[in-house]
Coordinates of C-alpha atoms and ligand atoms in Angstrom, one line a residue:
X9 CA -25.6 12.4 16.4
X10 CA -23.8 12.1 13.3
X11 CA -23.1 8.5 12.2
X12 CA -19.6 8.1 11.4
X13 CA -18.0 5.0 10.3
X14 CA -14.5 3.7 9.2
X15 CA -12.8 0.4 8.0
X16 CA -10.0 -0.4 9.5
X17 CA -7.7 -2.5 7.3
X18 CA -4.6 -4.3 8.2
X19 CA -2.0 -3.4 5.0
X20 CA -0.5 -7.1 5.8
X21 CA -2.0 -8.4 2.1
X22 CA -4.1 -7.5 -1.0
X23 CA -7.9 -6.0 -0.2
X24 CA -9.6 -9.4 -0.3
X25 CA -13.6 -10.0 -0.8
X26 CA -14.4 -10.1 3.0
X27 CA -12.3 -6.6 3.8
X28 CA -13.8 -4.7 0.6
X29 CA -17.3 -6.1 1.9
X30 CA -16.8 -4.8 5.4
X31 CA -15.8 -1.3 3.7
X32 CA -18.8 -1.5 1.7
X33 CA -21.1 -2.0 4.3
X34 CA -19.7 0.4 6.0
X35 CA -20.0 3.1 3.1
X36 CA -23.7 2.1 3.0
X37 CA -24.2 2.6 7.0
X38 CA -22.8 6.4 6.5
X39 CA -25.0 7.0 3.5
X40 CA -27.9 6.3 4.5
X41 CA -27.6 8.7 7.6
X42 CA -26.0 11.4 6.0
X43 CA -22.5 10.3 8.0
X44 CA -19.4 10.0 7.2
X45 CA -16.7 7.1 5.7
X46 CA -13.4 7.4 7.0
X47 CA -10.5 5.4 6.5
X48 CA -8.1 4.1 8.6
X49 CA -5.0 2.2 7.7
X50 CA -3.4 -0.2 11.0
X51 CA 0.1 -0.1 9.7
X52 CA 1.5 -0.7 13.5
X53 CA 2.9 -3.7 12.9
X54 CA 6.2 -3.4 10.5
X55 CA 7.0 -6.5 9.9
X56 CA 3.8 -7.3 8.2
X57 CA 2.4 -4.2 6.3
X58 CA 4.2 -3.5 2.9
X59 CA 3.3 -0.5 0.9
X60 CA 2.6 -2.7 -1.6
X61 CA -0.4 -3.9 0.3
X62 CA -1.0 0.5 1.0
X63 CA -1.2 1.0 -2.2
X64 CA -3.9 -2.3 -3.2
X65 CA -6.2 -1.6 -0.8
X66 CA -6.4 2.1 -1.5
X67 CA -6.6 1.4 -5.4
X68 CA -9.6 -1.7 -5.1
X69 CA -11.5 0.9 -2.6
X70 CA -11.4 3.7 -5.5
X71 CA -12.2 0.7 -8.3
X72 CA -14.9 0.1 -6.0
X73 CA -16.3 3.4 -5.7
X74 CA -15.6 3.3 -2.1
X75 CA -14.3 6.4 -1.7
X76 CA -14.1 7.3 2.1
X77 CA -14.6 10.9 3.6
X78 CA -11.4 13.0 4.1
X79 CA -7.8 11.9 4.4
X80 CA -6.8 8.5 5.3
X81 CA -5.6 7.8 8.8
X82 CA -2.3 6.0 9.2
X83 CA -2.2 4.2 12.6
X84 CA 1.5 4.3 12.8
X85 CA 1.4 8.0 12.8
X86 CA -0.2 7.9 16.3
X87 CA 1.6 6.0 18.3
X88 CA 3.0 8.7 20.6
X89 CA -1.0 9.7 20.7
X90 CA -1.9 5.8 21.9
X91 CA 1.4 5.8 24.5
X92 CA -0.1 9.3 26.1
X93 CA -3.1 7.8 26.7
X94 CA -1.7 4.8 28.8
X95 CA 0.1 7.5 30.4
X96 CA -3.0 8.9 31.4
X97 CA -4.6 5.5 32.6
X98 CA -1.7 4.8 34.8
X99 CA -1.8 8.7 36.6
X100 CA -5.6 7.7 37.3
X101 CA -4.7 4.3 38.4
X102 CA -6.9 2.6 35.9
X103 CA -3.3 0.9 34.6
X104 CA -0.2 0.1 36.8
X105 CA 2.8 -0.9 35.6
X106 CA 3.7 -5.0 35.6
X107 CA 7.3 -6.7 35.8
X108 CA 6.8 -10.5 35.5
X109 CA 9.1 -11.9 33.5
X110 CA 8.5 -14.0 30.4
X111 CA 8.8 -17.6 32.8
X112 CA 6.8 -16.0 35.8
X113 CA 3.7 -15.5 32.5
X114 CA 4.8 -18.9 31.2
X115 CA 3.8 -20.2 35.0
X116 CA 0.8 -18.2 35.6
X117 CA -0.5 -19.3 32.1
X118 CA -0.2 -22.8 33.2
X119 CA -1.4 -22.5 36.4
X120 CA -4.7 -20.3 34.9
X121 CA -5.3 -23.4 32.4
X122 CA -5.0 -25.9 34.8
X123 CA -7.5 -24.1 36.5
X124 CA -9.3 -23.6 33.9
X125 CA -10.0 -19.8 33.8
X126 CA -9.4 -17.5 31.5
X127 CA -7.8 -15.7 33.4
X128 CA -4.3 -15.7 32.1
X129 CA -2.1 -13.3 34.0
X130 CA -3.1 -13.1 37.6
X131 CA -2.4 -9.9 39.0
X132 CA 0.5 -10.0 40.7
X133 CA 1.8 -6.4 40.3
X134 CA -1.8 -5.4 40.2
X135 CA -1.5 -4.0 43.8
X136 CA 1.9 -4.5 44.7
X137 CA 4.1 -1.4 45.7
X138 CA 5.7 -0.4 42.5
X139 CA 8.6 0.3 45.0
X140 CA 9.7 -3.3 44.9
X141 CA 10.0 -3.7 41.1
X142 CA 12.8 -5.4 40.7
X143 CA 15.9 -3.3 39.0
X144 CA 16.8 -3.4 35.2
X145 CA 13.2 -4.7 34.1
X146 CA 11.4 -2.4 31.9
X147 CA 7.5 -3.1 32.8
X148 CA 4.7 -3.7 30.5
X149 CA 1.9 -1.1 31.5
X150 CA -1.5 -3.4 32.6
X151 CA -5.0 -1.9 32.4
X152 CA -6.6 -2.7 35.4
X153 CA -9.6 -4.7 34.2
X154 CA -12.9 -5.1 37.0
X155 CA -12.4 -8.0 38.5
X156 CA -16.1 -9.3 38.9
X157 CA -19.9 -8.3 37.2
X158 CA -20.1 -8.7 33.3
X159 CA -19.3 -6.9 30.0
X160 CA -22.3 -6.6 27.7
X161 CA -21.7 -5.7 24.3
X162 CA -25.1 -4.8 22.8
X163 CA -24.4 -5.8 19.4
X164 CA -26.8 -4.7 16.4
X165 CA -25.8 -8.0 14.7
X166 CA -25.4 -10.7 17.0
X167 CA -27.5 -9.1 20.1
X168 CA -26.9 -8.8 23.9
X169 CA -23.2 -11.0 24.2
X170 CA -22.5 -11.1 27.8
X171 CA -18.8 -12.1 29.1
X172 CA -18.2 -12.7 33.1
X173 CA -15.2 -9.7 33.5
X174 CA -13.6 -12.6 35.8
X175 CA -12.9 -14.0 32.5
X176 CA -11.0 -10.9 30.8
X177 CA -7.6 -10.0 31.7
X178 CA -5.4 -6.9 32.7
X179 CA -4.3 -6.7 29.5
X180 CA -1.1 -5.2 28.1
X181 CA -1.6 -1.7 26.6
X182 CA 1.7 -0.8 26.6
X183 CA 4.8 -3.0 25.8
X184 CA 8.2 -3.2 27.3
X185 CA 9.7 -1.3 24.7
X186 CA 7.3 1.8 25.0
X187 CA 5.1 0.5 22.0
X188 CA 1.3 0.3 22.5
X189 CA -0.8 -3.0 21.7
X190 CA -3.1 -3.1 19.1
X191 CA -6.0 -3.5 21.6
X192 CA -5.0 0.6 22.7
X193 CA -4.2 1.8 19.5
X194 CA -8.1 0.8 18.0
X195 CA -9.5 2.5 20.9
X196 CA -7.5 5.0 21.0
X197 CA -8.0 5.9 17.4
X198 CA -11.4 4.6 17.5
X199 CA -12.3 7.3 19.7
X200 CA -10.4 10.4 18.2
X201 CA -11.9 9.9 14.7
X202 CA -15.6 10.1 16.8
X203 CA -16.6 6.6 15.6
X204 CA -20.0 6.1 16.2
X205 CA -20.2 2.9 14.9
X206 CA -17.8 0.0 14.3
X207 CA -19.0 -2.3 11.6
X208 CA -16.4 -5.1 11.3
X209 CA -16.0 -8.8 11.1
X210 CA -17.2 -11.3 13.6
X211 CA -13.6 -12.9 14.2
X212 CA -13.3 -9.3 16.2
X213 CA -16.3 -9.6 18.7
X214 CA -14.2 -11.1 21.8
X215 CA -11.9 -7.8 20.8
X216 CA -15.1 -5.6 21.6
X217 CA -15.7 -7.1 25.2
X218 CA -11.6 -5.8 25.9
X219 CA -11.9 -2.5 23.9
X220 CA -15.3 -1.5 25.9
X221 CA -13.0 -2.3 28.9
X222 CA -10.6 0.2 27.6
X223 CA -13.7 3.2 26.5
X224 CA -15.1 2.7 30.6
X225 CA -11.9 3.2 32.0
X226 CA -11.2 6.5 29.7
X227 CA -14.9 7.4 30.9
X228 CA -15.3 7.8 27.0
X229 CA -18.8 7.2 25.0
X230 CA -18.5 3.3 23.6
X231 CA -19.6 3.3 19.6
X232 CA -22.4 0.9 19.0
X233 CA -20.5 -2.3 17.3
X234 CA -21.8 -4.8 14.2
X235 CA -20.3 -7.9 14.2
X236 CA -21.1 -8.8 10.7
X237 CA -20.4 -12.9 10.1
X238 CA -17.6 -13.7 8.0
X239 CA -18.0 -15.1 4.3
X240 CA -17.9 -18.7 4.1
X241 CA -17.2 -20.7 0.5
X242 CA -20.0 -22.8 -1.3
X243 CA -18.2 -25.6 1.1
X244 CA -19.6 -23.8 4.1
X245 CA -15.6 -23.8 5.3
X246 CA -14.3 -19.6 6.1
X247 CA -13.8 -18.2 2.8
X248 CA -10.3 -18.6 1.4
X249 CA -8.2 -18.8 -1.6
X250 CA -8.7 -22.5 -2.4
X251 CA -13.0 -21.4 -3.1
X252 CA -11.3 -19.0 -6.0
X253 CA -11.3 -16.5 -3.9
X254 CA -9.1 -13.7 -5.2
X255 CA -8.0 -9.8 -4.0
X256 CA -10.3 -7.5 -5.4
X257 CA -7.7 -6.4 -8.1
X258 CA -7.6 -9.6 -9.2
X259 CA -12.2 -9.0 -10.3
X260 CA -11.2 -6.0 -11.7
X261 CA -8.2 -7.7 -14.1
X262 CA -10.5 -10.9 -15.3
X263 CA -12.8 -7.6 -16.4
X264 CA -15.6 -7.5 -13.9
X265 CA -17.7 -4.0 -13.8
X266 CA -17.1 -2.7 -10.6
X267 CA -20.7 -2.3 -10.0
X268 CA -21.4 -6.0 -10.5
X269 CA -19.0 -6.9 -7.7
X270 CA -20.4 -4.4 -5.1
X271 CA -24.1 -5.4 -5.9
X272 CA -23.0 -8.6 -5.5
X273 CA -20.7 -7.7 -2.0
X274 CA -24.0 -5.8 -1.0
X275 CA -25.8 -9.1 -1.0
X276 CA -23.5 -11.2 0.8
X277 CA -24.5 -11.1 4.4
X278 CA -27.2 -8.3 3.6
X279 CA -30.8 -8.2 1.9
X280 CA -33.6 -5.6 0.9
X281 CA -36.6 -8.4 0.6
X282 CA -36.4 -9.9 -2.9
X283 CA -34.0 -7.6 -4.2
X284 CA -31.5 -9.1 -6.2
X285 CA -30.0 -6.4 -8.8
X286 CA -29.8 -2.5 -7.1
X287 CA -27.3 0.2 -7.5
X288 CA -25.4 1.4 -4.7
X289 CA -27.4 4.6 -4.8
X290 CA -30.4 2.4 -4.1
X291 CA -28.6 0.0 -1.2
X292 CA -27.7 3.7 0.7
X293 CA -31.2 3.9 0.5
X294 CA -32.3 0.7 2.2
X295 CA -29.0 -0.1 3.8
X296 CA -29.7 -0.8 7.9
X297 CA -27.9 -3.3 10.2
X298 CA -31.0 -4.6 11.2
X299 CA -31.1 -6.2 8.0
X300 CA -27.8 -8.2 8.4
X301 CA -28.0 -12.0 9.0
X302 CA -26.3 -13.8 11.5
X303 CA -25.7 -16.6 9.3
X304 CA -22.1 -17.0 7.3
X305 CA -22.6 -15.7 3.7
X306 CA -21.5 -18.3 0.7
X307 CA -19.5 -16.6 -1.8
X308 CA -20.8 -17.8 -5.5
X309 CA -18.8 -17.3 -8.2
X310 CA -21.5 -18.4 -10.6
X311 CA -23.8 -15.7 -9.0
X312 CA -20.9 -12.6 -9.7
X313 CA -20.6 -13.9 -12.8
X314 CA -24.3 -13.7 -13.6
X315 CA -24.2 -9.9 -12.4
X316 CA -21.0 -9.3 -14.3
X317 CA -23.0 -10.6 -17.3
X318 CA -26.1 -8.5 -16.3
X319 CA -24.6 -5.2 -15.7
X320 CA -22.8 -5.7 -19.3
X321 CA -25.7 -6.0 -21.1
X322 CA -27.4 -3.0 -19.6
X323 CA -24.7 -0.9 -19.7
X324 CA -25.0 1.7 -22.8
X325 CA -22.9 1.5 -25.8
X326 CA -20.3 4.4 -25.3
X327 CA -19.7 4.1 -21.7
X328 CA -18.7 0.5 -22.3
X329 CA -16.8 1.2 -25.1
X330 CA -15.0 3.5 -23.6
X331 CA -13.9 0.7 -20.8
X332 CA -13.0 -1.8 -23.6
X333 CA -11.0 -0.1 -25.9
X334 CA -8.0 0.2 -23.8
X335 CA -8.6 -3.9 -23.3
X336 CA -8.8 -4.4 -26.8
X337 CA -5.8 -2.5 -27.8
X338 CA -3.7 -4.3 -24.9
X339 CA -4.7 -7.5 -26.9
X340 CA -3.6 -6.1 -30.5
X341 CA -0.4 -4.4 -28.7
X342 CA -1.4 -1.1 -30.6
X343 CA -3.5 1.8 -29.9
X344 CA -7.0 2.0 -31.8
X345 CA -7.0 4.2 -34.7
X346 CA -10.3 6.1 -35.7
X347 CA -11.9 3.4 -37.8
X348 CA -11.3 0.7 -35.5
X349 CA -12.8 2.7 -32.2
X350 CA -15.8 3.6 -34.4
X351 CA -16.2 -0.6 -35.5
X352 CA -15.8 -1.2 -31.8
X353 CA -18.3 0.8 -30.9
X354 CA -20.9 -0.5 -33.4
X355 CA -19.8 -3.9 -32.8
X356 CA -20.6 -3.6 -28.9
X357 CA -24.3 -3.9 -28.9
X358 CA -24.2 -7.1 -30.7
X359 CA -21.3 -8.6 -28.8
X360 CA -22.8 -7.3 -25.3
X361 CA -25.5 -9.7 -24.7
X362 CA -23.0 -12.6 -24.7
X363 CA -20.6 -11.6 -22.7
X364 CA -19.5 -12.4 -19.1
X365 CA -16.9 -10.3 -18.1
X366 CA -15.4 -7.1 -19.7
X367 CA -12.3 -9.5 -20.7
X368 CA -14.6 -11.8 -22.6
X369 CA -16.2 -8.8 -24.2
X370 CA -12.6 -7.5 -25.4
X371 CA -11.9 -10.9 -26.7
X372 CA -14.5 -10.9 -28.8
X373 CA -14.4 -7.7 -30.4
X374 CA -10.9 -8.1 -31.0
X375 CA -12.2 -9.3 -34.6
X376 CA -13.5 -6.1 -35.3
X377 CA -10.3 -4.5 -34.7
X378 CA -7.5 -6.6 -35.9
X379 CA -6.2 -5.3 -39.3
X380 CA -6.3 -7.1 -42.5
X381 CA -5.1 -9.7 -43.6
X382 CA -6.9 -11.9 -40.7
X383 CA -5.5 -15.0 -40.1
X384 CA -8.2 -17.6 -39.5
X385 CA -8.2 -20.0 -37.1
X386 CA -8.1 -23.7 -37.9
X387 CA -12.1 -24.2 -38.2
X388 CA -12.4 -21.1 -39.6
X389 CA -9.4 -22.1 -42.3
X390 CA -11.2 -25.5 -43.1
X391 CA -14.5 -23.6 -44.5
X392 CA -12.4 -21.8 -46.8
X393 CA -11.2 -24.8 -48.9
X394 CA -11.5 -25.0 -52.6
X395 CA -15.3 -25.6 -52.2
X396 CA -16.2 -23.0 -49.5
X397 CA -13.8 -20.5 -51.4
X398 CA -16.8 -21.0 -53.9
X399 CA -19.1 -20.3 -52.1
X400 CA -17.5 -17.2 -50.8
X401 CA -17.5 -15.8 -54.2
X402 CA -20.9 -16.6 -54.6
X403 CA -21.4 -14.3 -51.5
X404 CA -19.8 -11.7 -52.5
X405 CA -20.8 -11.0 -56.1
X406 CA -24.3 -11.0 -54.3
X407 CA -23.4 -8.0 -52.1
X408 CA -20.5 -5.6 -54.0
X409 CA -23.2 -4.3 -55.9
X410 CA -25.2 -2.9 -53.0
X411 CA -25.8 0.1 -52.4
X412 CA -27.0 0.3 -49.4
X413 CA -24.7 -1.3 -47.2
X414 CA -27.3 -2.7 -44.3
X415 CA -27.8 -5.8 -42.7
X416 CA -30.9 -6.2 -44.1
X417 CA -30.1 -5.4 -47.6
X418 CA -27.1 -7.7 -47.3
X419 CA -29.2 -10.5 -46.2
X420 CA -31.8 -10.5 -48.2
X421 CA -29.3 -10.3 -51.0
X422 CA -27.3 -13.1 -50.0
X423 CA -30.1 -15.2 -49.1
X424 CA -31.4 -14.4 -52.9
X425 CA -28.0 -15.6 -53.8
X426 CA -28.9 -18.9 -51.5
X427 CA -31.9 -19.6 -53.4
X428 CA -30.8 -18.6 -56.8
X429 CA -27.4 -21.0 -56.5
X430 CA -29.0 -24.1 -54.5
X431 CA -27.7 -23.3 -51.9
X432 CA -28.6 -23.5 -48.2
X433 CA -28.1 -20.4 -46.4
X434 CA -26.0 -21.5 -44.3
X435 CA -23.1 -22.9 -46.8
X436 CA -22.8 -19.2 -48.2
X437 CA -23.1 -17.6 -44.8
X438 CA -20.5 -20.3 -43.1
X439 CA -17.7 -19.1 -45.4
X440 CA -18.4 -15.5 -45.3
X441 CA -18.8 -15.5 -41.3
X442 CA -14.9 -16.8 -41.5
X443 CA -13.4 -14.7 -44.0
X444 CA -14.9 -11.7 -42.2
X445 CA -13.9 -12.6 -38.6
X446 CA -11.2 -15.3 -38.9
X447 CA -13.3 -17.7 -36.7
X448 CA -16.9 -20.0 -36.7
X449 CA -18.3 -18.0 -34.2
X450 CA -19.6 -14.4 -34.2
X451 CA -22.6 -12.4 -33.9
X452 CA -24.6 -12.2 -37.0
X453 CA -23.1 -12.3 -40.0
X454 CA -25.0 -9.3 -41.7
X455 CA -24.6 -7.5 -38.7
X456 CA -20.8 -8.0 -38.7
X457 CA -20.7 -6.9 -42.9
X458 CA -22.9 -3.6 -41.4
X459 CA -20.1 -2.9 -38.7
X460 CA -17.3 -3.3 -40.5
X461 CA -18.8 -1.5 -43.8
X462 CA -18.4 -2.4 -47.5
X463 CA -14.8 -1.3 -47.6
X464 CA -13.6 -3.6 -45.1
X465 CA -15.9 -6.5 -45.5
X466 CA -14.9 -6.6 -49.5
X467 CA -11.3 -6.3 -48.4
X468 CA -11.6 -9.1 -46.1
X469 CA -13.4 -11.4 -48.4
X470 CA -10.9 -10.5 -50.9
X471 CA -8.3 -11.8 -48.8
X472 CA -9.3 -15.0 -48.3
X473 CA -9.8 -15.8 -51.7
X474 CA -6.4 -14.7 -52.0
X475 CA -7.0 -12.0 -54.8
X476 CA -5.9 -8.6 -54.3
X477 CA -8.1 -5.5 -53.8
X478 CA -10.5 -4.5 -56.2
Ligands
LIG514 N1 -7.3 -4.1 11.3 C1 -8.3 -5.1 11.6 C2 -8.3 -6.1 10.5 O1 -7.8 -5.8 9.4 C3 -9.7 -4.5 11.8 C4 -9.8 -3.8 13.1 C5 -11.2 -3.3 13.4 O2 -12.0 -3.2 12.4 O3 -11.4 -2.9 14.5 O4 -8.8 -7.1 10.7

């Protein structure tokens, strides 16, 4: 048999943590039996999907790398598909039609709770002559549910869950107006795309005792189900936007790699002994449902973060520059010329180690980049007073005469300088460190002169002591 999965998203909102988790796991199932990912969109209910929400879910999926096999299937497209099939239930007599009206449910409801069964509708058109159906009412169309034994879902997450069938209704697959419920339309669907395997959240399992109810009476093979437990926050409360939990879209605009958020997604309900930091390609490897907990994940910002930070670091110079740049020139409003890609690049490796997210990363480059004259911020503009301007000098006569422009040349130059003059260190280095970036903080200062190159560093020194070039 070939596995083949699918996440089912609801375009009523952005592609949240949970949903891009599910779709992830998912991915992974497939993978690691050679299956297939498919994609289904459950756009059946107008009121509430957007294209707006199309259109998210389908971009954080790509930014994920959760790219799904073949085209994506639009529920809404199949409606006529889902309607046939209730037609098909009622010529077997596994549905009948059903005219209560709204107040006779209203009643029945009441009467079921007083009874305390769950029971809500009772049947009444269940076996009743359809030739007494009153005139004018358009029917809903009922599946006609077993009445006694049990439905066992044999789930590969939570186990054997049993439900007494005297406690599922007939439900509705078809509406008054022709349309079919969503409860069809998943089965339905389901079943044409030849899902083998329905990995979802837990908030769905009571869905699964009703669907399988749906599969028997079709006579049609029932995909093994994974009820995966839903993400909680640090609170232990179901995860929601008050833990900072944010749409997908919103990881990838505060800058973090993709790769961080799906090793940390991977982790969240899921777990490969110790193993903490993997690729993707390594969780297809592993990837099995036995090896889901039952248990509510937390989500941990702290933890992403620490990923995001990891996966920085490790990530090689050019591919990373290549994700920055763009950043960087959104923050000076201008493209990168030339010069300043090259200083980006160069400055990276330095800069990397530091840095959280790809946003922080951009932000602190951004020195590297801006053209001359800087303006220094306000620390930055208090150590280049009268006496730090001295200093500054100091610095420089030190280093124009270099000619080999390397951090280590330039320090042991200026530090020669230090000793020469007095001088701590420090005091020459503190003034030079703002002239050449505009702030107090940067990474080395002789790496900085290296990366930015004689040129540039003189230029900028130059500035700040307010003479012109030369
Ligand atoms: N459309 C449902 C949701 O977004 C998922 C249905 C399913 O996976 O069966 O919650």
């Amino acid at each position: 048999m070939t596995v083949v999965t699918r996440f089912a998203p609801s375009p009523t909102g952005f592609l949240h943590i949970g949903g891009a988790r599910t779709a992830l796991f998912n991915q992974l199932y497939a993978q690691r039996y050679g299956g297939q990912f498919l994609l289904r969109i459950e756009d059946t209910d107008p009121a509430r999907s957007t294209d707006a929400a199309k259109r998210a879910i389908l971009d954080g999926l790509r930014w994920l790398g959760l790219e799904w096999d073949g085209a994506p299937v639009y529920q809404s497209d199949r409606l006529e598909r889902h309607a046939a099939v209730a037609q098909e239930l009622l010529d077997a007599g596994g549905a009948y039609r059903c005219y209560c009206s709204p107040d006779e449910l209203a009643a029945m409801r009441e009467a079921a709770r007083r009874r305390g069964s769950g029971r809500l509708y009772d049947g009444t058109w269940r076996d009743r002559n359809p030739a007494e159906a009153p005139e004018g009412v358009a029917p809903v169309v009922r599946l006609r549910a077993p009445l006694d034994g049990e439905t066992v879902v044999d789930d590969a997450v939570q186990g054997r869950v049993t439900v007494r069938n005297d406690q599922l209704d007939d439900m509705v697959l078809l509406r008054a107006d022709g349309t079919p419920t969503y409860m069809l339309s998943v089965v339905v669907d389901d079943h044409d795309m030849d899902i083998t395997h329905i990995v979802r959240g837990d908030d769905h399992l009571t869905n699964a005792f009703r669907q399988t109810l749906i599969y028997r009476a079709m006579g049609w093979d029932i995909p093994a189900f994974a009820h995966i437990p839903l993400i909680h926050g640090p609170d232990g409360a179901k995860l929601s936007k008050r833990h900072g939990a944010l749409g997908v879209e919103a990881y990838r605009d505060m800058g973090f790699p993709p790769e961080a958020v799906c090793n940390y997604l991977a982790r969240l309900g899921w777990s490969h002994g110790d193993d903490e930091i993997f690729s993707m390609a390594q969780a297809a490897d592993w990837f099995d449902l036995k090896d889901v907990g039952r248990s509510p994940a937390r989500f941990d910002p702290a933890k992403l973060t620490s990923l995001s930070a990891h996966y920085i670091r490790e990530m090689a110079d050019g591919p990373l520059a290549d994700m920055i740049e763009p950043l960087v020139a959104g923050l000076l409003g201008a493209p990168l010329s030339q010069t300043q890609r090259t200083r980006l690049r160069a400055g990276l490796s330095g800069l990397k180690p530091r840095a959280k997210t790809l946003a922080d990363l951009a932000e602190s480059a951004l020195f590297y980049c801006r053209p001359r004259p800087l303006a220094p911020d306000a620390k930055a503009a208090k150590l280049l007073d009268d006496a730090g301007k001295a200093r500054l000098a100091l610095g420089r006569a030190a280093i124009a005469g270099l000619d080999d422009w390397s951090a280590g040349h330039a320090e042991a130059a200026i530090r020669a300088a230090a000793e020469s003059s007095g001088e701590k260190l420090g005091s020459l280095a503190q003034p030079l460190r703002a002239a050449l970036t505009g702030s107090t903080v940067s990474p080395g200062i002789f790496e900085v002169l290296e990366v930015l190159g004689r040129a540039e560093s003189l230029g900028r020194i130059d500035d700040s002591l307010g003479r012109t070039a030369g």
